[in-house]
Amino acid sequence: DTAYKERISICIIPNLSSNILSIHSGMMICFIFIEHALDTLFRKAHINMIKAMRYLKPFWLSVVAVIALVFAQVQFDLSLPDYMSRIVTYGIQYGGITEPVPQALTEETFEKLSYAADAQMLSRLYTRTSDPGAVLPMPIADEKSIYVLNGTPSEEDAAAVEEAYLLVTMAKASGLDPAAEGSIEKTKEALKDYTAENRQSAIMMALKQEYASAGINMEKVQNSYILREGMIMLAIALIASLCAVASSYLASRTATGAARQMRQDVFEKVETFSSEEFSRFSTASLITRTTNDVQQVQQILTMMLRIVLFAPMMGLTSLFKVLRYKNLASVLGWAVLFMIVMMIIVLRVTMPRFRIAQKLVDRLNLVSREQLSGMLVIRAFNNEKEEEKRFDEVNTDMRNLNTFLNRVMVMISPIMTFMMSSVSVMIIWIGASGIDRGIMQIGDIMAFLQYSTHVLMSFMIVAMIFVMIPRSAVSASRIFEVLETEPEIIDPEDPKSLPEENLPITFDHVCFRYPKAEKDVLEDITFTAMPGETVALIGSTGSGKSTLINLLPRFFDVTSGAIRIGDTDIREITQHDLRSRIGYVPQKGILFSGTVESNLKYADEGASPETIEEALRISQASDFVHAMPNGLQEPIAEGGTNVSGGQKQRLSIARALTKKSSVYIFDDTFSALDYATDAKLREALNEMIHASKATVFIVAQRISTIMKADKIIVLDEGKIAGIGTHSELMKTCSVYQEIASSQLNEDEIRSSLKEVMA
């Protein structure tokens, strides 16, 4: 983008002639690229990831605990390189000596120090003793008369003693006698080119010999220092590991809890959908969004809580520690810049393909569901090869896309590894030069290598996270597309309540049109169903029978007109209250996995055994249920595949009858029954209706099923062609007469005509 290019130019141009271009400009460009990557990431539809993170709000205590634990882990981990540096420098190189001010001096050295420092100051700072073990905090190998430092000197005195000791030891090393005239001045002249690091190193190395000459056991000093610092490192590493385990546990638990709530919200939202929303989202897509997409978001939430917090903390803190070594920081700065550029390129390449990948998952689920549910039809028409080919096409597309994405992901690791190895070689090369010139210590180089590894690993982790975020962002977008969909059928803000008694149900000039359809499916439907009446709907296929009956429980809402229970429009009461009054049996019998009893109690968990037995008796299901090996506890497979179509239908009817309702809807539910069972069921049902005064709606194809209905509504192309009893319609409705002539024999037609004439 132009704005980012201008900002990068501002960073580079003023510093072209400056020696700090490689450090300052490199770091500034890194941060600009990071900002650009984040801006690109969240600007383009990734705002849904922020929405997903709101699900962490109920777990804010765990989130705070994770942040605290990650911060503690980072601090402990970053302290380890410093301890390692001290062990190498002070423990191994300097033999356990940590202070450049001499703690103990031999008599010979003390006397020679007076030639390079004030004798009165030395007498004040040091005391001669023949029992150094009593006052010296160091192990004594040989008891000698030596001079021991009194307490902690001031900075001025310490600097003077260090300077004097360095001059004396360097003079002796050069073969000069410190007592000789001009030897100290010559030594000062020789030390002009020494850096502070050179001076300290020379003092420390000389002190090793001095302490050994003073009778101090230097082997014990060294071992004691290394053991002490090593034990501290082990303790720090243990605490850091405990923090890592605790933060990982809390992060996983928190993300799992957030995903659980997200999955619950999606499911509850889908439960409110009308048929219009279900037509917008396919069943396969809704399953993918509830499972795979939520899993993707859960994974990224876990990583954000754990790794995304850890990596920046570790990287930035290490970066500040690295800046102490300005000679080496530029190498790291440009390496980080390279990583960020590569990260942005990968984002640009993978982002659109992740969207396609999720759509392919939807498509694969759709094809799989169709093939599994329609396996018998596929076999009946010998279309196994065609279906295998259709599945293979989707499967191959998904394989090719995932192969490409995996190749992109796999390329990142070797590139990053090569770059990290190259940076390590450059650091060692530059560091070796610094050690040779005496401006760096071996321990410092080792610490810098550790810190630079932390920085590079942190940025590499962040890069990998940013590569994974697009896929999770796509999943989050798909999830919130469902969550933010407003269903067409909603409850009123101020719902009304219905009285307990049964009331007339009125269809008042009802019209209905499916979404995006060109014409109405139902036109001007008007009739009233009284309590205790059986209202039957009949008509040719596609005449709108099921559509009309599905308007009553508000599976759809009328386009115009109204449906009233008593004087109350059903849109003025809640869907729960409305459907609690209705016992519904769909056109296709649906059973859930479980037992016969659990399926019957699906309508009413508190149904008594007597109520269940009565429902089985009326639905003509009692005989075959009790003939099962386990009776009511007989297992029902998924979809009711272990019972016949007629048994499934009768159990569906029994389930509706288990619920004591004021309205019953039977949507062509008797078509799977033989005529004898149909007749017995209708007789028992009529007895129940007469006793309970319930209103019953029956959608049927067979006239024999509805001949005794109190009111028969004949539909033809979405309009009412006739209303009346069987006898009345045989006299007045030509559409009904055509249906009757196609289903009844001549004797049944004559009998009907005699009833009409009578």
PDB file of N, CA, C and O in Angstrom, residues 198-238:
ATOM      1  N   ASN A 198      38.825  -5.938  28.099  1.00  0.00           N
ATOM      2  CA  ASN A 198      40.200  -6.444  28.199  1.00  0.00           C
ATOM      3  C   ASN A 198      40.736  -6.284  29.613  1.00  0.00           C
ATOM      4  O   ASN A 198      41.375  -7.208  30.156  1.00  0.00           O
ATOM      5  N   ARG A 199      40.494  -5.146  30.226  1.00  0.00           N
ATOM      6  CA  ARG A 199      41.007  -4.868  31.567  1.00  0.00           C
ATOM      7  C   ARG A 199      40.400  -5.841  32.590  1.00  0.00           C
ATOM      8  O   ARG A 199      41.107  -6.394  33.428  1.00  0.00           O
ATOM      9  N   GLN A 200      39.050  -5.998  32.485  1.00  0.00           N
ATOM     10  CA  GLN A 200      38.408  -6.894  33.444  1.00  0.00           C
ATOM     11  C   GLN A 200      38.914  -8.321  33.286  1.00  0.00           C
ATOM     12  O   GLN A 200      39.170  -9.018  34.274  1.00  0.00           O
ATOM     13  N   SER A 201      39.059  -8.772  32.050  1.00  0.00           N
ATOM     14  CA  SER A 201      39.543 -10.127  31.809  1.00  0.00           C
ATOM     15  C   SER A 201      40.954 -10.318  32.377  1.00  0.00           C
ATOM     16  O   SER A 201      41.259 -11.340  32.990  1.00  0.00           O
ATOM     17  N   ALA A 202      41.801  -9.302  32.174  1.00  0.00           N
ATOM     18  CA  ALA A 202      43.175  -9.398  32.682  1.00  0.00           C
ATOM     19  C   ALA A 202      43.197  -9.459  34.202  1.00  0.00           C
ATOM     20  O   ALA A 202      43.963 -10.235  34.804  1.00  0.00           O
ATOM     21  N   ILE A 203      42.350  -8.649  34.861  1.00  0.00           N
ATOM     22  CA  ILE A 203      42.293  -8.660  36.328  1.00  0.00           C
ATOM     23  C   ILE A 203      41.833 -10.016  36.832  1.00  0.00           C
ATOM     24  O   ILE A 203      42.417 -10.607  37.752  1.00  0.00           O
ATOM     25  N   MET A 204      40.749 -10.543  36.214  1.00  0.00           N
ATOM     26  CA  MET A 204      40.191 -11.814  36.670  1.00  0.00           C
ATOM     27  C   MET A 204      41.196 -12.964  36.520  1.00  0.00           C
ATOM     28  O   MET A 204      41.336 -13.815  37.416  1.00  0.00           O
ATOM     29  N   MET A 205      41.880 -12.999  35.399  1.00  0.00           N
ATOM     30  CA  MET A 205      42.844 -14.073  35.177  1.00  0.00           C
ATOM     31  C   MET A 205      44.009 -13.971  36.161  1.00  0.00           C
ATOM     32  O   MET A 205      44.544 -14.992  36.639  1.00  0.00           O
ATOM     33  N   ALA A 206      44.411 -12.727  36.485  1.00  0.00           N
ATOM     34  CA  ALA A 206      45.496 -12.535  37.453  1.00  0.00           C
ATOM     35  C   ALA A 206      45.053 -12.932  38.856  1.00  0.00           C
ATOM     36  O   ALA A 206      45.841 -13.472  39.649  1.00  0.00           O
ATOM     37  N   LEU A 207      43.766 -12.635  39.184  1.00  0.00           N
ATOM     38  CA  LEU A 207      43.272 -12.974  40.515  1.00  0.00           C
ATOM     39  C   LEU A 207      43.264 -14.477  40.758  1.00  0.00           C
ATOM     40  O   LEU A 207      43.421 -14.938  41.901  1.00  0.00           O
ATOM     41  N   LYS A 208      43.045 -15.282  39.683  1.00  0.00           N
ATOM     42  CA  LYS A 208      43.093 -16.735  39.851  1.00  0.00           C
ATOM     43  C   LYS A 208      44.449 -17.164  40.408  1.00  0.00           C
ATOM     44  O   LYS A 208      44.535 -17.966  41.350  1.00  0.00           O
ATOM     45  N   GLN A 209      45.518 -16.609  39.843  1.00  0.00           N
ATOM     46  CA  GLN A 209      46.866 -16.947  40.314  1.00  0.00           C
ATOM     47  C   GLN A 209      47.118 -16.365  41.705  1.00  0.00           C
ATOM     48  O   GLN A 209      47.735 -17.018  42.560  1.00  0.00           O
ATOM     49  N   GLU A 210      46.587 -15.145  41.924  1.00  0.00           N
ATOM     50  CA  GLU A 210      46.806 -14.488  43.213  1.00  0.00           C
ATOM     51  C   GLU A 210      46.162 -15.275  44.346  1.00  0.00           C
ATOM     52  O   GLU A 210      46.764 -15.505  45.404  1.00  0.00           O
ATOM     53  N   TYR A 211      44.896 -15.694  44.141  1.00  0.00           N
ATOM     54  CA  TYR A 211      44.192 -16.430  45.187  1.00  0.00           C
ATOM     55  C   TYR A 211      44.842 -17.785  45.450  1.00  0.00           C
ATOM     56  O   TYR A 211      44.920 -18.251  46.592  1.00  0.00           O
ATOM     57  N   ALA A 212      45.311 -18.422  44.386  1.00  0.00           N
ATOM     58  CA  ALA A 212      45.996 -19.704  44.569  1.00  0.00           C
ATOM     59  C   ALA A 212      47.276 -19.511  45.381  1.00  0.00           C
ATOM     60  O   ALA A 212      47.604 -20.320  46.263  1.00  0.00           O
ATOM     61  N   SER A 213      48.005 -18.415  45.113  1.00  0.00           N
ATOM     62  CA  SER A 213      49.234 -18.128  45.873  1.00  0.00           C
ATOM     63  C   SER A 213      48.927 -17.774  47.316  1.00  0.00           C
ATOM     64  O   SER A 213      49.749 -18.000  48.211  1.00  0.00           O
ATOM     65  N   ALA A 214      47.718 -17.226  47.558  1.00  0.00           N
ATOM     66  CA  ALA A 214      47.337 -16.839  48.922  1.00  0.00           C
ATOM     67  C   ALA A 214      46.824 -18.022  49.728  1.00  0.00           C
ATOM     68  O   ALA A 214      46.407 -17.846  50.884  1.00  0.00           O
ATOM     69  N   GLY A 215      46.800 -19.217  49.138  1.00  0.00           N
ATOM     70  CA  GLY A 215      46.382 -20.404  49.876  1.00  0.00           C
ATOM     71  C   GLY A 215      44.917 -20.744  49.742  1.00  0.00           C
ATOM     72  O   GLY A 215      44.387 -21.582  50.486  1.00  0.00           O
ATOM     73  N   ILE A 216      44.221 -20.111  48.831  1.00  0.00           N
ATOM     74  CA  ILE A 216      42.789 -20.384  48.630  1.00  0.00           C
ATOM     75  C   ILE A 216      42.630 -21.575  47.689  1.00  0.00           C
ATOM     76  O   ILE A 216      43.325 -21.679  46.675  1.00  0.00           O
ATOM     77  N   ASN A 217      41.691 -22.482  48.020  1.00  0.00           N
ATOM     78  CA  ASN A 217      41.420 -23.665  47.205  1.00  0.00           C
ATOM     79  C   ASN A 217      40.545 -23.255  46.014  1.00  0.00           C
ATOM     80  O   ASN A 217      39.318 -23.215  46.099  1.00  0.00           O
ATOM     81  N   MET A 218      41.167 -22.943  44.874  1.00  0.00           N
ATOM     82  CA  MET A 218      40.436 -22.428  43.717  1.00  0.00           C
ATOM     83  C   MET A 218      39.553 -23.494  43.067  1.00  0.00           C
ATOM     84  O   MET A 218      38.545 -23.177  42.426  1.00  0.00           O
ATOM     85  N   GLU A 219      39.925 -24.747  43.239  1.00  0.00           N
ATOM     86  CA  GLU A 219      39.074 -25.807  42.660  1.00  0.00           C
ATOM     87  C   GLU A 219      37.718 -25.835  43.355  1.00  0.00           C
ATOM     88  O   GLU A 219      36.676 -25.952  42.707  1.00  0.00           O
ATOM     89  N   LYS A 220      37.754 -25.673  44.687  1.00  0.00           N
ATOM     90  CA  LYS A 220      36.494 -25.637  45.419  1.00  0.00           C
ATOM     91  C   LYS A 220      35.706 -24.367  45.115  1.00  0.00           C
ATOM     92  O   LYS A 220      34.473 -24.396  45.044  1.00  0.00           O
ATOM     93  N   VAL A 221      36.406 -23.261  44.948  1.00  0.00           N
ATOM     94  CA  VAL A 221      35.723 -22.001  44.600  1.00  0.00           C
ATOM     95  C   VAL A 221      34.984 -22.159  43.272  1.00  0.00           C
ATOM     96  O   VAL A 221      33.817 -21.781  43.127  1.00  0.00           O
ATOM     97  N   GLN A 222      35.687 -22.737  42.305  1.00  0.00           N
ATOM     98  CA  GLN A 222      35.078 -22.909  40.985  1.00  0.00           C
ATOM     99  C   GLN A 222      33.901 -23.876  41.040  1.00  0.00           C
ATOM    100  O   GLN A 222      32.818 -23.580  40.511  1.00  0.00           O
ATOM    101  N   ASN A 223      34.113 -25.035  41.679  1.00  0.00           N
ATOM    102  CA  ASN A 223      33.038 -26.026  41.751  1.00  0.00           C
ATOM    103  C   ASN A 223      31.832 -25.496  42.515  1.00  0.00           C
ATOM    104  O   ASN A 223      30.673 -25.763  42.148  1.00  0.00           O
ATOM    105  N   SER A 224      32.085 -24.763  43.572  1.00  0.00           N
ATOM    106  CA  SER A 224      30.996 -24.206  44.378  1.00  0.00           C
ATOM    107  C   SER A 224      30.165 -23.214  43.555  1.00  0.00           C
ATOM    108  O   SER A 224      28.930 -23.232  43.602  1.00  0.00           O
ATOM    109  N   TYR A 225      30.858 -22.369  42.797  1.00  0.00           N
ATOM    110  CA  TYR A 225      30.138 -21.374  41.984  1.00  0.00           C
ATOM    111  C   TYR A 225      29.298 -22.061  40.903  1.00  0.00           C
ATOM    112  O   TYR A 225      28.114 -21.750  40.710  1.00  0.00           O
ATOM    113  N   ILE A 226      29.920 -23.000  40.191  1.00  0.00           N
ATOM    114  CA  ILE A 226      29.199 -23.677  39.104  1.00  0.00           C
ATOM    115  C   ILE A 226      28.009 -24.458  39.652  1.00  0.00           C
ATOM    116  O   ILE A 226      26.913 -24.443  39.070  1.00  0.00           O
ATOM    117  N   LEU A 227      28.196 -25.149  40.796  1.00  0.00           N
ATOM    118  CA  LEU A 227      27.108 -25.920  41.389  1.00  0.00           C
ATOM    119  C   LEU A 227      25.978 -25.001  41.844  1.00  0.00           C
ATOM    120  O   LEU A 227      24.797 -25.288  41.604  1.00  0.00           O
ATOM    121  N   ARG A 228      26.324 -23.879  42.461  1.00  0.00           N
ATOM    122  CA  ARG A 228      25.297 -22.953  42.939  1.00  0.00           C
ATOM    123  C   ARG A 228      24.483 -22.370  41.781  1.00  0.00           C
ATOM    124  O   ARG A 228      23.246 -22.363  41.792  1.00  0.00           O
ATOM    125  N   GLU A 229      25.210 -21.878  40.762  1.00  0.00           N
ATOM    126  CA  GLU A 229      24.508 -21.301  39.613  1.00  0.00           C
ATOM    127  C   GLU A 229      23.723 -22.379  38.851  1.00  0.00           C
ATOM    128  O   GLU A 229      22.621 -22.124  38.355  1.00  0.00           O
ATOM    129  N   GLY A 230      24.277 -23.589  38.774  1.00  0.00           N
ATOM    130  CA  GLY A 230      23.579 -24.679  38.083  1.00  0.00           C
ATOM    131  C   GLY A 230      22.300 -25.073  38.788  1.00  0.00           C
ATOM    132  O   GLY A 230      21.270 -25.345  38.133  1.00  0.00           O
ATOM    133  N   MET A 231      22.328 -25.107  40.138  1.00  0.00           N
ATOM    134  CA  MET A 231      21.120 -25.441  40.883  1.00  0.00           C
ATOM    135  C   MET A 231      20.048 -24.366  40.703  1.00  0.00           C
ATOM    136  O   MET A 231      18.855 -24.672  40.602  1.00  0.00           O
ATOM    137  N   ILE A 232      20.483 -23.121  40.647  1.00  0.00           N
ATOM    138  CA  ILE A 232      19.519 -22.039  40.394  1.00  0.00           C
ATOM    139  C   ILE A 232      18.897 -22.203  39.010  1.00  0.00           C
ATOM    140  O   ILE A 232      17.681 -22.023  38.826  1.00  0.00           O
ATOM    141  N   MET A 233      19.728 -22.554  38.017  1.00  0.00           N
ATOM    142  CA  MET A 233      19.206 -22.774  36.666  1.00  0.00           C
ATOM    143  C   MET A 233      18.193 -23.919  36.646  1.00  0.00           C
ATOM    144  O   MET A 233      17.134 -23.824  35.996  1.00  0.00           O
ATOM    145  N   LEU A 234      18.504 -25.001  37.359  1.00  0.00           N
ATOM    146  CA  LEU A 234      17.578 -26.129  37.408  1.00  0.00           C
ATOM    147  C   LEU A 234      16.255 -25.720  38.057  1.00  0.00           C
ATOM    148  O   LEU A 234      15.168 -26.106  37.589  1.00  0.00           O
ATOM    149  N   ALA A 235      16.329 -24.944  39.139  1.00  0.00           N
ATOM    150  CA  ALA A 235      15.108 -24.494  39.813  1.00  0.00           C
ATOM    151  C   ALA A 235      14.279 -23.604  38.887  1.00  0.00           C
ATOM    152  O   ALA A 235      13.050 -23.724  38.802  1.00  0.00           O
ATOM    153  N   ILE A 236      14.977 -22.696  38.183  1.00  0.00           N
ATOM    154  CA  ILE A 236      14.269 -21.801  37.250  1.00  0.00           C
ATOM    155  C   ILE A 236      13.624 -22.606  36.122  1.00  0.00           C
ATOM    156  O   ILE A 236      12.468 -22.363  35.738  1.00  0.00           O
ATOM    157  N   ALA A 237      14.378 -23.586  35.591  1.00  0.00           N
ATOM    158  CA  ALA A 237      13.829 -24.419  34.513  1.00  0.00           C
ATOM    159  C   ALA A 237      12.618 -25.206  34.991  1.00  0.00           C
ATOM    160  O   ALA A 237      11.628 -25.359  34.259  1.00  0.00           O
ATOM    161  N   LEU A 238      12.657 -25.701  36.233  1.00  0.00           N
ATOM    162  CA  LEU A 238      11.534 -26.454  36.778  1.00  0.00           C
ATOM    163  C   LEU A 238      10.306 -25.560  36.927  1.00  0.00           C
ATOM    164  O   LEU A 238       9.185 -25.939  36.547  1.00  0.00           O
TER     165      LEU A 238
END
